Coordinates of C-alpha atoms in Angstrom, one line a residue:
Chain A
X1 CA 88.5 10.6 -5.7
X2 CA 89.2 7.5 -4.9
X3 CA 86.9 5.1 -2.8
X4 CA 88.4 2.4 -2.0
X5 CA 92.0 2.7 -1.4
X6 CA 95.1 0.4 -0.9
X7 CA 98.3 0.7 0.7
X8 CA 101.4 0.4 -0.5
X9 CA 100.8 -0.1 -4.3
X10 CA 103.9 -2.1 -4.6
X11 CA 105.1 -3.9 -1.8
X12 CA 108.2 -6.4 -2.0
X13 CA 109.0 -8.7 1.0
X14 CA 111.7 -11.4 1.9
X15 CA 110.8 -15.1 1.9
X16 CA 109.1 -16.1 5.6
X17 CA 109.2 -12.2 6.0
X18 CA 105.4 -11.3 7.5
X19 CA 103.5 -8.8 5.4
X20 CA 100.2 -6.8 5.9
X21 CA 98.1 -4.8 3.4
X22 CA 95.9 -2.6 4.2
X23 CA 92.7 -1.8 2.4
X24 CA 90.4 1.7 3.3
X25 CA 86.8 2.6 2.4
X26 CA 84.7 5.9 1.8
X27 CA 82.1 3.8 0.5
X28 CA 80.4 2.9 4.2
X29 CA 79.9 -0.3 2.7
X30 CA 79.1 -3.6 4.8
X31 CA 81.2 -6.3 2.8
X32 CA 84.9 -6.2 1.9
X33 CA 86.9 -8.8 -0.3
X34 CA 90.4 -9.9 -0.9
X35 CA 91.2 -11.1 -4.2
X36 CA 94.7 -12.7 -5.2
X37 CA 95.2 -12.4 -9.1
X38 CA 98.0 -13.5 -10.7
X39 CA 99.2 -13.0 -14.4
X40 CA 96.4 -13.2 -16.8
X41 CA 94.3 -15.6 -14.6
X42 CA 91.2 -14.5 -13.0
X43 CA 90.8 -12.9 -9.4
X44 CA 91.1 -15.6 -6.9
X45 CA 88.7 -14.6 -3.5
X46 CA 90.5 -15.4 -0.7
X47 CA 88.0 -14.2 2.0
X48 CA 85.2 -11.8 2.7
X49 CA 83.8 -9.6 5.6
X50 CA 80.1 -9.2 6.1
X51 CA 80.2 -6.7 8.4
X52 CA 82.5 -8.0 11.0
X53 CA 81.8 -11.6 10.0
X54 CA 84.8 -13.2 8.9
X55 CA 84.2 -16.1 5.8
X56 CA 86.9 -18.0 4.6
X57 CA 87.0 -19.6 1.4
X58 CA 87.3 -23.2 1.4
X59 CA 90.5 -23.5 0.1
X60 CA 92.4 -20.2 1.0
X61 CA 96.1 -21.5 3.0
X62 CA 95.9 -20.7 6.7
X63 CA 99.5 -18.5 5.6
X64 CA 96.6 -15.6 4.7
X65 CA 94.8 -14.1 7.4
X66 CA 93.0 -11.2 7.6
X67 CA 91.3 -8.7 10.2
X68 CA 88.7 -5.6 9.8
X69 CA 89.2 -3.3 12.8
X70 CA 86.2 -1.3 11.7
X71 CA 83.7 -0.6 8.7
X72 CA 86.5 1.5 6.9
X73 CA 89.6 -0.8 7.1
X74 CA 90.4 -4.3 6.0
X75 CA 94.2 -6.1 6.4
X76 CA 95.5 -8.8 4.6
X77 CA 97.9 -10.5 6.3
X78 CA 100.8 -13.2 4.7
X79 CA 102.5 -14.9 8.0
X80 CA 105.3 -16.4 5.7
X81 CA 105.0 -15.3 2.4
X82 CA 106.3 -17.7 -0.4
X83 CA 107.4 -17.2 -4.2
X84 CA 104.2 -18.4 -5.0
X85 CA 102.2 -15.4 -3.1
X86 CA 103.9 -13.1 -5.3
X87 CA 100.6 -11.4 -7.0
X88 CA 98.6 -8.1 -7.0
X89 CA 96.2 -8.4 -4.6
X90 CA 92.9 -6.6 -5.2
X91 CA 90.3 -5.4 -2.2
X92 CA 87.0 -4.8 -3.2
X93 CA 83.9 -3.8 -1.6
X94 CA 79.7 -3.7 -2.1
X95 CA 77.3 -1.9 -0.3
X96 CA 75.7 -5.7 0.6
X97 CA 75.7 -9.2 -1.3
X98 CA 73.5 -10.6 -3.4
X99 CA 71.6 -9.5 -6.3
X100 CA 72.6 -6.2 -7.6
X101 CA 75.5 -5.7 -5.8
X102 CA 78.0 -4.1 -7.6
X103 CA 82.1 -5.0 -6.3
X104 CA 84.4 -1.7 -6.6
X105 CA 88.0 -2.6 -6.6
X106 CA 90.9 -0.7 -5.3
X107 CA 93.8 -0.2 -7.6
X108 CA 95.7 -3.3 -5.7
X109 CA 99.1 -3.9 -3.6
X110 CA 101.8 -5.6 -6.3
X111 CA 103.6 -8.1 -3.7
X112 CA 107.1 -9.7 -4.8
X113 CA 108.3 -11.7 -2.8
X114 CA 112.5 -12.4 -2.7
Chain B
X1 CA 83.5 -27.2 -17.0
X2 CA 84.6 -23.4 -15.7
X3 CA 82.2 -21.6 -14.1
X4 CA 82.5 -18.4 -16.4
X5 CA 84.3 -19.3 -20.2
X6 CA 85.4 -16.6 -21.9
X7 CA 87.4 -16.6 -25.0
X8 CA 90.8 -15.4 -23.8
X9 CA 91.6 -13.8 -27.3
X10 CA 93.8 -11.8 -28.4
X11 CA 91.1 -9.6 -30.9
X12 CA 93.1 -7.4 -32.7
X13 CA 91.1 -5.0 -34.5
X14 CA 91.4 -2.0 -36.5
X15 CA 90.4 1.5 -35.2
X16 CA 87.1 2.0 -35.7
X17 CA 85.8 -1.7 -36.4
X18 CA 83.0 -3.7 -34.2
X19 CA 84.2 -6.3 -32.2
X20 CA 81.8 -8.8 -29.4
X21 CA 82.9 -10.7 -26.6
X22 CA 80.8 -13.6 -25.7
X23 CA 80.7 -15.5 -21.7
X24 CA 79.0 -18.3 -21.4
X25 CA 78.0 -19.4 -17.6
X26 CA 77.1 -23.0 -16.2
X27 CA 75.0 -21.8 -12.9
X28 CA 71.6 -21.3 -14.2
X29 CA 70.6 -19.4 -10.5
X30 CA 73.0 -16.8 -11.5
X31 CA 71.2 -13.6 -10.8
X32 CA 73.8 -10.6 -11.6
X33 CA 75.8 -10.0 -14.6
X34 CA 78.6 -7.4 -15.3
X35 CA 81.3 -6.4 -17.5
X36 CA 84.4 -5.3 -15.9
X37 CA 87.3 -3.4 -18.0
X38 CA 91.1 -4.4 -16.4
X39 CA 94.5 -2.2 -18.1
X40 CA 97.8 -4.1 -17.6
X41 CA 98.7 -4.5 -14.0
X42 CA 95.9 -2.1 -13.0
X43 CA 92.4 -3.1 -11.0
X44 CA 89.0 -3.7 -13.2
X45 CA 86.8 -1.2 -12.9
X46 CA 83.3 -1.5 -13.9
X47 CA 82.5 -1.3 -17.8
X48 CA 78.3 -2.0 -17.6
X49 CA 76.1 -3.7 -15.1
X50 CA 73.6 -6.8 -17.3
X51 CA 70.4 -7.1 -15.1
X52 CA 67.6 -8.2 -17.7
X53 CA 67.8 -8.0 -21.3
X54 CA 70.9 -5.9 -21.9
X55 CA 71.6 -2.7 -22.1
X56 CA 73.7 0.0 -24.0
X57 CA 76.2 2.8 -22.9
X58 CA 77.3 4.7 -25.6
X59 CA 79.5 2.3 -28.0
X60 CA 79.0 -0.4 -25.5
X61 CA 75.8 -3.1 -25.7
X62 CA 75.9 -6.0 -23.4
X63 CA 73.0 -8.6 -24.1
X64 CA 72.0 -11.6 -21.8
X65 CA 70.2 -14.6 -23.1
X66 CA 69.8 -16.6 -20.0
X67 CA 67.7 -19.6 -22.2
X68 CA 71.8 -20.2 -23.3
X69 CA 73.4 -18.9 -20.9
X70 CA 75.6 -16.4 -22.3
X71 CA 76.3 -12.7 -22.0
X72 CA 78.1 -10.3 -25.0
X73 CA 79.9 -7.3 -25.3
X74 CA 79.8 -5.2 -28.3
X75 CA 82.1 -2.1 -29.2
X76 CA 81.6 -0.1 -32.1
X77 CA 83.5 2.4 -33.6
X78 CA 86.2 0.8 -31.3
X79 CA 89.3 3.3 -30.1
X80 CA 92.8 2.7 -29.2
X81 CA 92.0 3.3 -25.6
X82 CA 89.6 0.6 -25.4
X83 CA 92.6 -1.7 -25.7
X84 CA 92.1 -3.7 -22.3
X85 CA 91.3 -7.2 -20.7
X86 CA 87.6 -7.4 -20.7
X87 CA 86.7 -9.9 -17.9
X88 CA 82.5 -11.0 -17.4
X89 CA 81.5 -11.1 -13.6
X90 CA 78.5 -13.2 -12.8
X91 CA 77.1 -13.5 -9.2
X92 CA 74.4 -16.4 -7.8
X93 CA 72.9 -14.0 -5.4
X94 CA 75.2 -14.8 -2.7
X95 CA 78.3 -13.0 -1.8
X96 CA 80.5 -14.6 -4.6
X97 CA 81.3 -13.4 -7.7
X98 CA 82.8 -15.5 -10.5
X99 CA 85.4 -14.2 -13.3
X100 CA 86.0 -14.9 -16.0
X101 CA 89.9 -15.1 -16.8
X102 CA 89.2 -11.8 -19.5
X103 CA 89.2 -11.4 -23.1
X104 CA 92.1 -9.6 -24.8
X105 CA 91.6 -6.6 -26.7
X106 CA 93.9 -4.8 -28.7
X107 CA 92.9 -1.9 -30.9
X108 CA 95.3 -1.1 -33.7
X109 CA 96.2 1.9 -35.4

């Protein structure tokens, strides 16, 4: 079964259209990740919650936001989506960070963006 | 310099035939190693965790020689299935971990 699940697979928006994506977890984990990967490039992290600390990567646009009501669920918010957002984006979680920590990856929201 | 180089292929090998990745890695505190497996358009999933000096799963070895900096993957006896993007994860001991952009396989019949 799977443990860390994301809703919708495939999600297509208009331009400036607001879009959330929502990410859920058996796993009881502490830390949860959103990743933006786009064709054949790497995952990109856009930010991470430790616990309910939010941590915002250095150079992730203020357009993504994100919010984890509790232990279980994690949003990704796009205020104003752009063609350039268009992307599967990829939660993840691990038990705690640091050495040894193993990420487990949902199977990702496709976002297009018209 | 990227953080994490991998050769971003395509191999294309025969059924059956050996092939090895190799990542190389610039942070010398990196602490955690791993192989991820990633289909077309789907999520990676975990192929092997590389904690000390390597270890084996079946037809899969990875190897770590931190003196260079490097990881491997081997495959033997490669399948069709195995056909995938293989991408190398390493992590500093903090709560980021850096990819690789993958290495293409493509197993041919």
């Amino acid at each position: 079964d799977a443990m860390v699940i994301q809703n919708p697979r495939y999600q297509v928006t208009q331009f400036g259209k607001p879009v959330t994506l929502s990410c859920s977890q058996t796993l009881n984990h502490n830390v949860m990740y959103w990743y933006q990967q786009k064709s054949s490039q790497a995952p990109k992290l856009l930010f991470h919650y430790y616990d309910k600390d939010f941590n915002n990567e250095a150079d992730t646009p203020d357009n993504f936001q994100s919010r984890r009501p509790n232990t279980s669920f994690c949003f990704l918010d796009i205020r104003s989506p752009g063609l350039g957002d268009a992307a599967m984006y990829l939660c993840a979680t691990s038990r705690d960070r640091g050495v040894g920590n193993i990420q487990y990856f949902g199977a990702g929201t496709r976002l297009s963006v018209l | 310099r990227k953080e994490v180089e991998q050769d971003p292929g395509p191999f294309n090998v025969p059924e059956g035939a050996t092939v090895a990745f190799n990542c190389t890695y610039s942070n010398s505190a990196s602490q955690s190693f791993f192989w991820y497996r990633q289909d077309c358009r789907k999520e990676p999933k975990l192929l092997m965790s590389v904690y000390s000096s390597g270890n084996e799963d079946g037809r899969f070895t990875a190897q770590l020689n931190r003196a260079s900096q490097y990881i491997s993957l081997l495959i033997r006896d490669s399948k069709l299935s195995d056909s995938a993007t293989y991408l190398c994860v390493v992590n500093d001991g903090t709560y980021k971990y850096i990819f690789g952009t993958g290495t293409r396989l493509k197993v041919l019949a």
